[in-house]
GROMACS .gro file of C-alpha atoms in nm:
model
  344
    1UNK     CA    1  -8.534   6.822   3.460
    2UNK     CA    2  -8.433   6.599   3.665
    3UNK     CA    3  -8.001   6.605   3.758
    4UNK     CA    4  -7.784   6.456   3.526
    5UNK     CA    5  -7.407   6.411   3.646
    6UNK     CA    6  -7.137   6.327   3.435
    7UNK     CA    7  -7.047   6.008   3.426
    8UNK     CA    8  -6.710   5.854   3.567
    9UNK     CA    9  -6.402   5.841   3.289
   10UNK     CA   10  -6.383   5.513   3.175
   11UNK     CA   11  -6.147   5.480   2.950
   12UNK     CA   12  -5.868   5.531   2.771
   13UNK     CA   13  -5.589   5.662   2.958
   14UNK     CA   14  -5.283   5.847   2.920
   15UNK     CA   15  -4.971   5.981   3.146
   16UNK     CA   16  -4.851   6.291   3.109
   17UNK     CA   17  -4.809   6.486   2.757
   18UNK     CA   18  -4.450   6.611   2.703
   19UNK     CA   19  -4.384   6.965   2.820
   20UNK     CA   20  -4.331   7.148   2.526
   21UNK     CA   21  -4.670   6.968   2.369
   22UNK     CA   22  -4.857   7.040   2.678
   23UNK     CA   23  -4.778   7.400   2.696
   24UNK     CA   24  -4.897   7.445   2.295
   25UNK     CA   25  -5.166   7.234   2.316
   26UNK     CA   26  -5.296   7.469   2.645
   27UNK     CA   27  -5.240   7.808   2.420
   28UNK     CA   28  -5.398   7.674   2.171
   29UNK     CA   29  -5.709   7.561   2.380
   30UNK     CA   30  -5.669   7.909   2.574
   31UNK     CA   31  -5.681   8.114   2.279
   32UNK     CA   32  -5.979   7.880   2.125
   33UNK     CA   33  -6.137   7.991   2.468
   34UNK     CA   34  -6.102   8.380   2.392
   35UNK     CA   35  -6.144   8.383   2.034
   36UNK     CA   36  -6.481   8.139   2.134
   37UNK     CA   37  -6.613   8.443   2.363
   38UNK     CA   38  -6.531   8.699   2.143
   39UNK     CA   39  -6.745   8.542   1.846
   40UNK     CA   40  -7.012   8.561   2.090
   41UNK     CA   41  -6.951   8.882   2.202
   42UNK     CA   42  -6.994   8.921   1.792
   43UNK     CA   43  -7.298   8.806   1.737
   44UNK     CA   44  -7.478   8.982   2.010
   45UNK     CA   45  -7.352   9.328   1.852
   46UNK     CA   46  -7.472   9.201   1.539
   47UNK     CA   47  -7.198   9.099   1.324
   48UNK     CA   48  -7.200   8.706   1.283
   49UNK     CA   49  -7.569   8.644   1.213
   50UNK     CA   50  -7.520   8.339   1.432
   51UNK     CA   51  -7.256   8.136   1.570
   52UNK     CA   52  -7.226   7.778   1.740
   53UNK     CA   53  -7.030   7.763   2.084
   54UNK     CA   54  -6.708   7.470   2.102
   55UNK     CA   55  -6.660   7.633   2.531
   56UNK     CA   56  -6.602   7.294   2.697
   57UNK     CA   57  -6.483   7.046   2.373
   58UNK     CA   58  -6.093   7.292   2.412
   59UNK     CA   59  -5.944   6.903   2.456
   60UNK     CA   60  -6.119   6.702   2.261
   61UNK     CA   61  -6.089   6.921   2.000
   62UNK     CA   62  -5.750   7.035   1.983
   63UNK     CA   63  -5.613   6.681   2.169
   64UNK     CA   64  -5.688   6.508   1.806
   65UNK     CA   65  -5.610   6.743   1.580
   66UNK     CA   66  -5.265   6.800   1.724
   67UNK     CA   67  -5.219   6.401   1.672
   68UNK     CA   68  -5.259   6.433   1.295
   69UNK     CA   69  -4.967   6.478   1.033
   70UNK     CA   70  -5.079   6.852   0.917
   71UNK     CA   71  -4.882   6.697   0.582
   72UNK     CA   72  -5.048   6.418   0.503
   73UNK     CA   73  -5.396   6.371   0.730
   74UNK     CA   74  -5.701   6.580   0.599
   75UNK     CA   75  -5.958   6.692   0.849
   76UNK     CA   76  -6.340   6.714   0.765
   77UNK     CA   77  -6.518   6.954   1.038
   78UNK     CA   78  -6.876   7.026   1.134
   79UNK     CA   79  -6.997   7.384   1.187
   80UNK     CA   80  -6.818   7.290   1.593
   81UNK     CA   81  -6.476   7.251   1.514
   82UNK     CA   82  -6.324   7.561   1.485
   83UNK     CA   83  -6.011   7.481   1.781
   84UNK     CA   84  -5.959   7.168   1.551
   85UNK     CA   85  -5.856   7.514   1.298
   86UNK     CA   86  -5.686   7.663   1.460
   87UNK     CA   87  -5.478   7.388   1.545
   88UNK     CA   88  -5.442   7.293   1.173
   89UNK     CA   89  -5.272   7.647   1.127
   90UNK     CA   90  -5.639   7.776   0.922
   91UNK     CA   91  -5.639   8.149   0.825
   92UNK     CA   92  -5.960   8.227   1.115
   93UNK     CA   93  -6.031   8.498   1.013
   94UNK     CA   94  -6.124   8.372   0.677
   95UNK     CA   95  -6.286   8.064   0.942
   96UNK     CA   96  -6.449   8.297   1.073
   97UNK     CA   97  -6.620   8.430   0.779
   98UNK     CA   98  -6.854   8.238   0.722
   99UNK     CA   99  -7.010   8.266   1.025
  100UNK     CA  100  -7.042   8.688   0.898
  101UNK     CA  101  -7.165   8.513   0.620
  102UNK     CA  102  -6.914   8.596   0.339
  103UNK     CA  103  -6.846   8.266   0.193
  104UNK     CA  104  -6.988   7.981   0.310
  105UNK     CA  105  -6.735   7.696   0.407
  106UNK     CA  106  -6.497   7.969   0.482
  107UNK     CA  107  -6.240   8.241   0.313
  108UNK     CA  108  -5.928   7.984   0.385
  109UNK     CA  109  -5.796   7.747   0.164
  110UNK     CA  110  -5.895   7.322   0.229
  111UNK     CA  111  -5.651   7.162   0.013
  112UNK     CA  112  -5.320   7.403   0.225
  113UNK     CA  113  -5.486   7.362   0.567
  114UNK     CA  114  -5.582   7.046   0.542
  115UNK     CA  115  -5.916   7.144   0.669
  116UNK     CA  116  -6.255   7.105   0.461
  117UNK     CA  117  -6.508   7.308   0.405
  118UNK     CA  118  -6.719   7.414   0.747
  119UNK     CA  119  -7.072   7.146   0.716
  120UNK     CA  120  -7.341   7.242   0.873
  121UNK     CA  121  -7.513   6.917   0.707
  122UNK     CA  122  -7.568   6.720   1.034
  123UNK     CA  123  -7.339   6.335   0.996
  124UNK     CA  124  -7.283   6.557   0.667
  125UNK     CA  125  -6.828   6.555   0.695
  126UNK     CA  126  -6.811   6.156   0.740
  127UNK     CA  127  -6.888   6.023   0.437
  128UNK     CA  128  -6.686   6.325   0.271
  129UNK     CA  129  -6.442   6.137   0.546
  130UNK     CA  130  -6.476   5.832   0.381
  131UNK     CA  131  -6.440   5.879   0.005
  132UNK     CA  132  -6.157   6.093   0.077
  133UNK     CA  133  -6.004   5.858   0.263
  134UNK     CA  134  -6.081   5.565  -0.032
  135UNK     CA  135  -5.892   5.832  -0.231
  136UNK     CA  136  -5.569   5.849  -0.133
  137UNK     CA  137  -5.503   5.520  -0.086
  138UNK     CA  138  -5.588   5.445  -0.428
  139UNK     CA  139  -5.392   5.675  -0.483
  140UNK     CA  140  -5.067   5.508  -0.295
  141UNK     CA  141  -5.050   5.721  -0.029
  142UNK     CA  142  -5.073   5.787   0.307
  143UNK     CA  143  -5.303   6.034   0.424
  144UNK     CA  144  -5.581   5.996   0.710
  145UNK     CA  145  -5.898   6.140   0.720
  146UNK     CA  146  -5.994   6.247   1.019
  147UNK     CA  147  -6.379   6.271   1.050
  148UNK     CA  148  -6.547   6.506   1.322
  149UNK     CA  149  -6.949   6.440   1.383
  150UNK     CA  150  -7.128   6.487   1.772
  151UNK     CA  151  -7.386   6.234   1.942
  152UNK     CA  152  -7.659   6.350   1.786
  153UNK     CA  153  -7.510   6.310   1.455
  154UNK     CA  154  -7.442   5.912   1.550
  155UNK     CA  155  -7.819   5.821   1.473
  156UNK     CA  156  -7.822   5.997   1.107
  157UNK     CA  157  -7.797   5.741   0.785
  158UNK     CA  158  -7.519   5.896   0.606
  159UNK     CA  159  -7.274   5.820   0.900
  160UNK     CA  160  -7.393   5.440   0.981
  161UNK     CA  161  -7.347   5.407   0.606
  162UNK     CA  162  -7.059   5.582   0.602
  163UNK     CA  163  -6.891   5.366   0.888
  164UNK     CA  164  -6.966   5.049   0.720
  165UNK     CA  165  -6.827   5.123   0.425
  166UNK     CA  166  -6.534   5.271   0.556
  167UNK     CA  167  -6.508   4.922   0.777
  168UNK     CA  168  -6.585   4.721   0.481
  169UNK     CA  169  -6.303   4.842   0.300
  170UNK     CA  170  -6.026   4.882   0.548
  171UNK     CA  171  -6.105   5.262   0.475
  172UNK     CA  172  -5.774   5.510   0.669
  173UNK     CA  173  -6.029   5.665   0.882
  174UNK     CA  174  -6.036   5.781   1.174
  175UNK     CA  175  -6.424   5.884   1.304
  176UNK     CA  176  -6.386   6.128   1.592
  177UNK     CA  177  -6.704   6.204   1.771
  178UNK     CA  178  -6.795   6.481   2.036
  179UNK     CA  179  -7.057   6.267   2.250
  180UNK     CA  180  -7.135   6.667   2.415
  181UNK     CA  181  -7.405   6.482   2.630
  182UNK     CA  182  -7.657   6.698   2.402
  183UNK     CA  183  -7.840   6.663   2.048
  184UNK     CA  184  -7.927   7.002   2.072
  185UNK     CA  185  -8.224   6.982   2.319
  186UNK     CA  186  -8.221   6.537   2.379
  187UNK     CA  187  -8.027   6.429   2.635
  188UNK     CA  188  -7.811   6.104   2.533
  189UNK     CA  189  -8.011   5.864   2.722
  190UNK     CA  190  -8.343   5.990   2.472
  191UNK     CA  191  -8.152   5.902   2.117
  192UNK     CA  192  -7.824   5.643   2.199
  193UNK     CA  193  -7.986   5.347   2.177
  194UNK     CA  194  -7.747   5.168   2.445
  195UNK     CA  195  -7.555   5.471   2.564
  196UNK     CA  196  -7.237   5.405   2.395
  197UNK     CA  197  -7.151   5.491   2.037
  198UNK     CA  198  -6.807   5.354   2.071
  199UNK     CA  199  -6.970   5.021   2.127
  200UNK     CA  200  -7.114   5.074   1.731
  201UNK     CA  201  -6.839   5.087   1.592
  202UNK     CA  202  -6.797   4.667   1.641
  203UNK     CA  203  -7.010   4.586   1.391
  204UNK     CA  204  -6.844   4.778   1.113
  205UNK     CA  205  -6.576   4.538   1.187
  206UNK     CA  206  -6.374   4.857   1.378
  207UNK     CA  207  -6.215   4.929   1.762
  208UNK     CA  208  -6.427   5.154   1.936
  209UNK     CA  209  -6.250   5.352   2.161
  210UNK     CA  210  -6.431   5.585   2.451
  211UNK     CA  211  -6.192   5.867   2.592
  212UNK     CA  212  -6.230   6.101   2.834
  213UNK     CA  213  -6.314   6.418   2.602
  214UNK     CA  214  -6.169   6.636   2.854
  215UNK     CA  215  -5.898   6.432   2.931
  216UNK     CA  216  -5.606   6.666   2.641
  217UNK     CA  217  -5.308   6.385   2.744
  218UNK     CA  218  -5.575   6.077   2.718
  219UNK     CA  219  -5.733   6.186   2.364
  220UNK     CA  220  -5.443   6.316   2.207
  221UNK     CA  221  -5.248   5.982   2.267
  222UNK     CA  222  -5.665   5.801   2.179
  223UNK     CA  223  -5.594   5.983   1.820
  224UNK     CA  224  -5.243   5.925   1.763
  225UNK     CA  225  -5.276   5.557   1.830
  226UNK     CA  226  -5.543   5.568   1.607
  227UNK     CA  227  -5.376   5.759   1.322
  228UNK     CA  228  -5.069   5.488   1.340
  229UNK     CA  229  -5.323   5.208   1.302
  230UNK     CA  230  -5.488   5.361   0.993
  231UNK     CA  231  -5.167   5.442   0.831
  232UNK     CA  232  -5.012   5.111   0.861
  233UNK     CA  233  -5.319   4.951   0.660
  234UNK     CA  234  -5.519   4.825   0.968
  235UNK     CA  235  -5.817   5.027   0.907
  236UNK     CA  236  -6.067   5.271   1.050
  237UNK     CA  237  -6.082   5.359   1.445
  238UNK     CA  238  -6.383   5.530   1.619
  239UNK     CA  239  -6.353   5.720   1.912
  240UNK     CA  240  -6.565   5.836   2.146
  241UNK     CA  241  -6.500   6.197   2.320
  242UNK     CA  242  -6.709   6.210   2.615
  243UNK     CA  243  -6.710   6.608   2.686
  244UNK     CA  244  -6.979   6.844   2.772
  245UNK     CA  245  -7.138   7.156   2.557
  246UNK     CA  246  -7.119   7.412   2.847
  247UNK     CA  247  -7.260   7.661   2.590
  248UNK     CA  248  -7.658   7.661   2.424
  249UNK     CA  249  -7.607   7.462   2.116
  250UNK     CA  250  -7.595   7.839   1.905
  251UNK     CA  251  -7.732   8.180   1.955
  252UNK     CA  252  -8.060   8.085   1.860
  253UNK     CA  253  -8.091   7.799   2.184
  254UNK     CA  254  -8.248   7.869   2.534
  255UNK     CA  255  -8.070   7.573   2.757
  256UNK     CA  256  -8.269   7.713   3.028
  257UNK     CA  257  -8.577   7.551   2.858
  258UNK     CA  258  -8.425   7.154   2.826
  259UNK     CA  259  -8.129   7.125   3.094
  260UNK     CA  260  -8.098   7.189   3.423
  261UNK     CA  261  -7.844   7.422   3.561
  262UNK     CA  262  -7.699   7.186   3.859
  263UNK     CA  263  -7.597   6.993   3.562
  264UNK     CA  264  -7.412   7.239   3.441
  265UNK     CA  265  -7.294   7.346   3.733
  266UNK     CA  266  -7.103   6.960   3.822
  267UNK     CA  267  -6.959   6.957   3.431
  268UNK     CA  268  -6.806   7.362   3.513
  269UNK     CA  269  -6.598   7.172   3.755
  270UNK     CA  270  -6.410   6.931   3.475
  271UNK     CA  271  -6.354   7.236   3.266
  272UNK     CA  272  -6.039   7.182   2.998
  273UNK     CA  273  -5.863   7.429   3.048
  274UNK     CA  274  -5.858   7.385   3.416
  275UNK     CA  275  -5.752   7.098   3.408
  276UNK     CA  276  -5.475   7.069   3.156
  277UNK     CA  277  -5.378   7.390   3.384
  278UNK     CA  278  -5.326   7.152   3.639
  279UNK     CA  279  -5.155   6.846   3.511
  280UNK     CA  280  -4.908   7.107   3.389
  281UNK     CA  281  -4.826   7.207   3.697
  282UNK     CA  282  -4.873   6.849   3.898
  283UNK     CA  283  -4.628   6.759   3.618
  284UNK     CA  284  -4.365   7.096   3.618
  285UNK     CA  285  -4.446   7.227   3.297
  286UNK     CA  286  -4.603   7.502   3.386
  287UNK     CA  287  -4.558   7.723   3.632
  288UNK     CA  288  -4.716   8.088   3.709
  289UNK     CA  289  -4.557   8.290   3.501
  290UNK     CA  290  -4.656   8.073   3.254
  291UNK     CA  291  -4.967   8.063   3.274
  292UNK     CA  292  -4.973   8.457   3.267
  293UNK     CA  293  -4.748   8.518   2.939
  294UNK     CA  294  -4.994   8.264   2.786
  295UNK     CA  295  -5.310   8.498   2.937
  296UNK     CA  296  -5.196   8.830   2.753
  297UNK     CA  297  -5.047   8.634   2.447
  298UNK     CA  298  -5.406   8.479   2.397
  299UNK     CA  299  -5.592   8.677   2.466
  300UNK     CA  300  -5.396   8.926   2.197
  301UNK     CA  301  -5.429   8.702   1.901
  302UNK     CA  302  -5.832   8.660   1.965
  303UNK     CA  303  -5.849   9.007   1.976
  304UNK     CA  304  -5.610   9.029   1.659
  305UNK     CA  305  -5.871   8.734   1.447
  306UNK     CA  306  -6.202   8.971   1.597
  307UNK     CA  307  -6.066   9.276   1.461
  308UNK     CA  308  -5.967   9.110   1.163
  309UNK     CA  309  -6.310   8.890   1.064
  310UNK     CA  310  -6.538   9.211   1.146
  311UNK     CA  311  -6.309   9.423   0.912
  312UNK     CA  312  -6.270   9.198   0.611
  313UNK     CA  313  -6.474   9.342   0.350
  314UNK     CA  314  -6.812   9.144   0.253
  315UNK     CA  315  -6.759   9.004  -0.127
  316UNK     CA  316  -6.895   9.118  -0.426
  317UNK     CA  317  -7.224   9.034  -0.549
  318UNK     CA  318  -7.130   8.897  -0.854
  319UNK     CA  319  -6.959   8.610  -0.703
  320UNK     CA  320  -7.304   8.479  -0.652
  321UNK     CA  321  -7.370   8.395  -1.040
  322UNK     CA  322  -6.918   8.344  -1.131
  323UNK     CA  323  -6.942   8.019  -0.918
  324UNK     CA  324  -7.197   7.869  -0.967
  325UNK     CA  325  -7.135   7.676  -1.297
  326UNK     CA  326  -6.787   7.664  -1.547
  327UNK     CA  327  -6.929   7.702  -1.780
  328UNK     CA  328  -7.233   8.018  -1.858
  329UNK     CA  329  -7.550   7.901  -1.840
  330UNK     CA  330  -7.811   8.132  -1.941
  331UNK     CA  331  -8.100   8.106  -1.761
  332UNK     CA  332  -7.823   8.195  -1.475
  333UNK     CA  333  -7.722   8.422  -1.732
  334UNK     CA  334  -8.078   8.596  -1.745
  335UNK     CA  335  -8.082   8.570  -1.336
  336UNK     CA  336  -7.763   8.829  -1.361
  337UNK     CA  337  -7.884   9.076  -1.563
  338UNK     CA  338  -8.217   9.074  -1.337
  339UNK     CA  339  -8.030   9.119  -1.027
  340UNK     CA  340  -7.778   9.388  -1.196
  341UNK     CA  341  -8.075   9.582  -1.288
  342UNK     CA  342  -8.221   9.570  -0.879
  343UNK     CA  343  -7.869   9.712  -0.788
  344UNK     CA  344  -7.843   9.984  -1.037
   0.00000   0.00000   0.00000
């Protein structure tokens, strides 16, 4: 396997974040990192049947979500946006209930959290975001949809159709592609013609922005600018955040079968948490005491969420039938009777 070095940052740049904001976002990134580690452990212990890690993508997720207006905007995630959920204040026990297979899409309230149900369909959240954005505009409101997807999903027809529709109708959407370099086991160069997702934006009549996805400030600034543009009637923007999936695609994946360890080591030097810390130290936004306190605080938060989802009760089996149709259907009633006889 050839070694693929990280690309040199090309890019939308930004100055340091305000100190208070930098400290808040660092805590969110650190909590996400620690909770991700706890979630992997829960899968290894058999509590979760499966889990998808976000390690390495914390800046791309926290930086973009923190730019949103939680009173107006709405995020449409895939199955990997745990740090987006955390940033938007989603009930994280309810979020992780989906990974424990307690409830499809999670047990949190999407309407109050402004975070749509977890979507495991590759490219699936993108047309949903465009539909919501068009509805928001028809209602005379100023909310903007933020749609998350990966570099692999960028090759799906749903994504192309949704971005074309958004461009034609000038929909208020920010498309955030987290290009983590691998579509499961397929590298960028084997599935992205031309090598750039952002470059495709011109074909849909919208700006395409490439940003260093491991630079917290740059992601935040690019997303804030795109949100303001959409809110002012300027239409959609496509942001390609160049980052790296540090862990396997999921807990059932084995990167040693397709990825060179030297590549992983090279990207480890660009760890977004280390870069955020270095930027804060350089700007004087935080000192050693802050980082020590953040470590303890974030670890405690991750452990509380871990314990909460581990102890969450399983939903009643009748939910399989109660939430299918608004009015009872005869065939479903028959299935329920069979199920009740089998579980007695």
